[in-house]
């Protein structure tokens, strides 16, 4: 490409680049041969695309000299901050792809009355708040876990969604019982 890739980007490709189960379910990682620069935006190296090309994740060219540069997000308009380090973006990518690619996945609009149960029964993961590409109203995204469960809570206002997976159908049924709502499945 005419420039060296940041260490965090190279390391992530070495660890996850061939793991389709962790990188290509919903918002796939661009293969190394498909990396490209969005020239219309003062230059952003694009490494991930939403599956219908509605959103893109990249690293500003001006930040490529950093070992673990910030990641930006675009929905076809302008590029906005996503996560402050590429290493965090790798964690978010793997969690999202694992969650949305799970055979024991479900989602619901989470009523405000269920928030205390979400917080009591699940531990918030130490990933910073970050935007949901589909709608700024559904931001921030926050991650939670409990034994055998992974949950993503999107948004704080009226558009509040909970995406969840569990290791087994019985564990998913238990999650439904713990957080009664109009689950999709």
CSV table of C-alpha atoms in Angstrom, one decimal:
chain,number,residue,atom,x,y,z
A,1,UNK,CA,0.0,0.0,0.0
A,2,UNK,CA,3.0,2.2,0.1
A,3,UNK,CA,3.1,2.7,3.9
A,4,UNK,CA,3.5,0.4,6.9
A,5,UNK,CA,0.4,-0.8,8.8
A,6,UNK,CA,0.2,0.0,12.5
A,7,UNK,CA,1.4,-2.9,14.8
A,8,UNK,CA,-2.1,-3.3,16.3
A,9,UNK,CA,-3.7,-3.7,12.9
A,10,UNK,CA,-1.0,-6.3,11.8
A,11,UNK,CA,-1.3,-8.2,15.1
A,12,UNK,CA,-5.1,-8.4,14.8
A,13,UNK,CA,-4.9,-9.7,11.3
A,14,UNK,CA,-2.4,-12.3,12.5
A,15,UNK,CA,-4.7,-13.4,15.3
A,16,UNK,CA,-8.1,-13.1,13.7
A,17,UNK,CA,-7.6,-12.7,9.9
A,18,UNK,CA,-8.4,-16.3,9.1
A,19,UNK,CA,-11.2,-16.7,11.7
A,20,UNK,CA,-14.3,-16.2,9.7
A,21,UNK,CA,-16.4,-17.2,12.7
A,22,UNK,CA,-15.0,-14.1,14.6
A,23,UNK,CA,-14.6,-11.7,11.7
A,24,UNK,CA,-17.2,-12.2,9.0
A,25,UNK,CA,-20.7,-12.8,10.3
A,26,UNK,CA,-22.3,-9.3,10.3
A,27,UNK,CA,-19.8,-6.5,9.7
A,28,UNK,CA,-16.9,-8.3,8.1
A,29,UNK,CA,-13.3,-7.6,8.3
A,30,UNK,CA,-11.8,-6.6,5.0
A,31,UNK,CA,-9.2,-9.2,3.9
A,32,UNK,CA,-5.7,-7.8,3.8
A,33,UNK,CA,-5.7,-7.8,0.0
A,34,UNK,CA,-8.9,-5.7,0.1
A,35,UNK,CA,-7.7,-2.9,2.4
A,36,UNK,CA,-8.2,0.5,0.8
A,37,UNK,CA,-8.0,4.2,1.4
A,38,UNK,CA,-11.1,6.4,1.3
A,39,UNK,CA,-9.5,9.4,-0.4
A,40,UNK,CA,-12.6,11.6,-0.1
A,41,UNK,CA,-12.1,12.0,3.6
A,42,UNK,CA,-8.5,13.2,3.9
A,43,UNK,CA,-7.5,9.6,3.8
A,44,UNK,CA,-8.9,6.8,6.0
A,45,UNK,CA,-7.6,3.2,5.7
A,46,UNK,CA,-10.7,1.1,5.7
A,47,UNK,CA,-10.5,-2.4,7.3
A,48,UNK,CA,-14.1,-3.3,8.1
A,49,UNK,CA,-17.4,-2.9,6.3
A,50,UNK,CA,-21.0,-3.5,7.3
A,51,UNK,CA,-22.4,-6.4,5.3
A,52,UNK,CA,-24.6,-4.1,3.1
A,53,UNK,CA,-21.9,-1.4,2.9
A,54,UNK,CA,-23.9,0.9,5.2
A,55,UNK,CA,-21.0,1.6,7.5
A,56,UNK,CA,-17.2,1.5,7.4
A,57,UNK,CA,-14.5,1.4,10.1
A,58,UNK,CA,-11.0,2.7,9.4
A,59,UNK,CA,-7.9,4.4,10.7
A,60,UNK,CA,-7.1,8.0,9.6
A,61,UNK,CA,-3.9,8.0,7.5
A,62,UNK,CA,-2.5,10.8,9.8
A,63,UNK,CA,-2.6,8.2,12.7
A,64,UNK,CA,-0.9,5.3,10.9
A,65,UNK,CA,2.4,6.1,12.6
A,66,UNK,CA,1.0,5.1,16.0
A,67,UNK,CA,1.3,1.6,17.2
A,68,UNK,CA,-2.3,1.4,18.4
A,69,UNK,CA,-4.1,4.2,16.5
A,70,UNK,CA,-7.7,5.4,17.0
A,71,UNK,CA,-10.5,4.0,14.9
A,72,UNK,CA,-13.2,6.1,13.1
A,73,UNK,CA,-16.6,5.1,11.8
A,74,UNK,CA,-18.6,6.4,8.8
A,75,UNK,CA,-22.1,5.7,7.5
A,76,UNK,CA,-21.4,7.4,4.2
A,77,UNK,CA,-21.2,10.9,5.6
A,78,UNK,CA,-18.3,12.0,7.7
A,79,UNK,CA,-15.9,10.0,9.7
A,80,UNK,CA,-16.5,10.1,13.5
A,81,UNK,CA,-14.6,8.7,16.5
A,82,UNK,CA,-15.4,5.0,17.2
A,83,UNK,CA,-12.8,3.7,19.7
A,84,UNK,CA,-9.6,5.3,20.9
A,85,UNK,CA,-7.4,2.3,20.1
A,86,UNK,CA,-7.3,-0.3,17.3
A,87,UNK,CA,-6.8,-3.0,20.0
A,88,UNK,CA,-10.2,-2.1,21.5
A,89,UNK,CA,-11.7,-2.2,18.0
A,90,UNK,CA,-10.5,-5.8,17.6
A,91,UNK,CA,-12.2,-6.8,20.9
A,92,UNK,CA,-15.4,-5.1,19.7
A,93,UNK,CA,-15.3,-6.8,16.3
A,94,UNK,CA,-14.8,-10.2,17.8
A,95,UNK,CA,-17.6,-9.7,20.4
A,96,UNK,CA,-20.0,-8.4,17.8
A,97,UNK,CA,-19.3,-11.2,15.3
A,98,UNK,CA,-19.5,-13.9,18.0
A,99,UNK,CA,-22.8,-12.4,19.3
A,100,UNK,CA,-24.6,-11.9,16.0
A,101,UNK,CA,-23.3,-15.2,14.5
A,102,UNK,CA,-24.3,-17.3,17.5
A,103,UNK,CA,-26.9,-20.0,17.0
A,104,UNK,CA,-28.3,-19.1,20.4
A,105,UNK,CA,-28.9,-15.4,19.7
A,106,UNK,CA,-31.9,-13.3,20.5
A,107,UNK,CA,-32.8,-9.6,20.8
A,108,UNK,CA,-35.5,-7.4,22.3
A,109,UNK,CA,-36.4,-3.8,22.9
A,110,UNK,CA,-35.4,-3.5,26.6
A,111,UNK,CA,-38.0,-1.8,28.8
A,112,UNK,CA,-36.5,0.7,31.3
A,113,UNK,CA,-38.0,-1.4,34.1
A,114,UNK,CA,-35.6,-4.3,33.1
A,115,UNK,CA,-32.4,-2.2,33.4
A,116,UNK,CA,-31.9,-3.0,37.1
A,117,UNK,CA,-32.0,-6.8,36.4
A,118,UNK,CA,-29.5,-6.3,33.5
A,119,UNK,CA,-27.1,-4.6,35.8
A,120,UNK,CA,-27.7,-6.9,38.8
A,121,UNK,CA,-27.3,-10.2,36.9
A,122,UNK,CA,-24.5,-9.2,34.5
A,123,UNK,CA,-21.1,-7.6,34.7
A,124,UNK,CA,-20.3,-4.7,32.5
A,125,UNK,CA,-17.3,-5.5,30.4
A,126,UNK,CA,-14.4,-2.9,30.5
A,127,UNK,CA,-14.9,-1.8,26.9
A,128,UNK,CA,-15.6,1.9,26.6
A,129,UNK,CA,-18.9,3.2,25.3
A,130,UNK,CA,-18.9,3.5,21.6
A,131,UNK,CA,-21.4,4.5,18.9
A,132,UNK,CA,-23.9,2.3,17.1
A,133,UNK,CA,-23.4,2.8,13.4
A,134,UNK,CA,-27.1,2.4,12.5
A,135,UNK,CA,-28.4,5.2,14.6
A,136,UNK,CA,-26.8,7.7,16.9
A,137,UNK,CA,-30.1,7.4,18.9
A,138,UNK,CA,-29.1,3.8,19.6
A,139,UNK,CA,-25.8,4.8,21.1
A,140,UNK,CA,-23.8,4.2,23.2
A,141,UNK,CA,-23.2,0.5,22.9
A,142,UNK,CA,-22.3,-1.2,26.2
A,143,UNK,CA,-21.3,-4.9,26.7
A,144,UNK,CA,-22.2,-7.2,29.6
A,145,UNK,CA,-21.5,-10.8,30.5
A,146,UNK,CA,-22.4,-13.5,33.0
A,147,UNK,CA,-21.4,-17.2,33.0
A,148,UNK,CA,-22.5,-18.6,29.6
A,149,UNK,CA,-24.0,-15.3,28.5
A,150,UNK,CA,-22.8,-12.3,26.3
A,151,UNK,CA,-25.1,-9.2,26.0
A,152,UNK,CA,-24.9,-6.0,24.1
A,153,UNK,CA,-27.0,-3.1,25.2
A,154,UNK,CA,-27.6,-0.4,22.5
A,155,UNK,CA,-28.8,3.0,23.5
A,156,UNK,CA,-30.0,4.8,26.5
A,157,UNK,CA,-33.2,6.6,25.2
A,158,UNK,CA,-36.3,5.3,23.6
A,159,UNK,CA,-34.5,3.1,21.1
A,160,UNK,CA,-32.9,0.7,23.7
A,161,UNK,CA,-32.1,-2.7,22.3
A,162,UNK,CA,-30.6,-5.7,24.0
A,163,UNK,CA,-28.8,-8.3,21.9
A,164,UNK,CA,-27.9,-11.6,23.7
A,165,UNK,CA,-26.4,-15.0,23.2
A,166,UNK,CA,-26.0,-18.0,25.5
A,167,UNK,CA,-24.1,-21.2,25.2
A,168,UNK,CA,-27.1,-23.4,25.1
A,169,UNK,CA,-30.8,-23.2,24.3
A,170,UNK,CA,-31.5,-23.8,28.0
A,171,UNK,CA,-29.2,-21.0,29.0
A,172,UNK,CA,-31.0,-18.7,26.5
A,173,UNK,CA,-34.3,-19.6,28.0
A,174,UNK,CA,-33.0,-18.8,31.5
A,175,UNK,CA,-31.8,-15.4,30.2
A,176,UNK,CA,-35.3,-14.8,28.8
A,177,UNK,CA,-36.8,-15.7,32.2
A,178,UNK,CA,-34.3,-13.3,34.0
A,179,UNK,CA,-35.1,-10.4,31.6
A,180,UNK,CA,-38.8,-10.8,30.5
A,181,UNK,CA,-39.4,-8.8,27.4
A,182,UNK,CA,-40.8,-9.1,23.8
A,183,UNK,CA,-37.8,-11.2,22.6
A,184,UNK,CA,-37.6,-11.6,18.8
A,185,UNK,CA,-37.3,-15.4,18.8
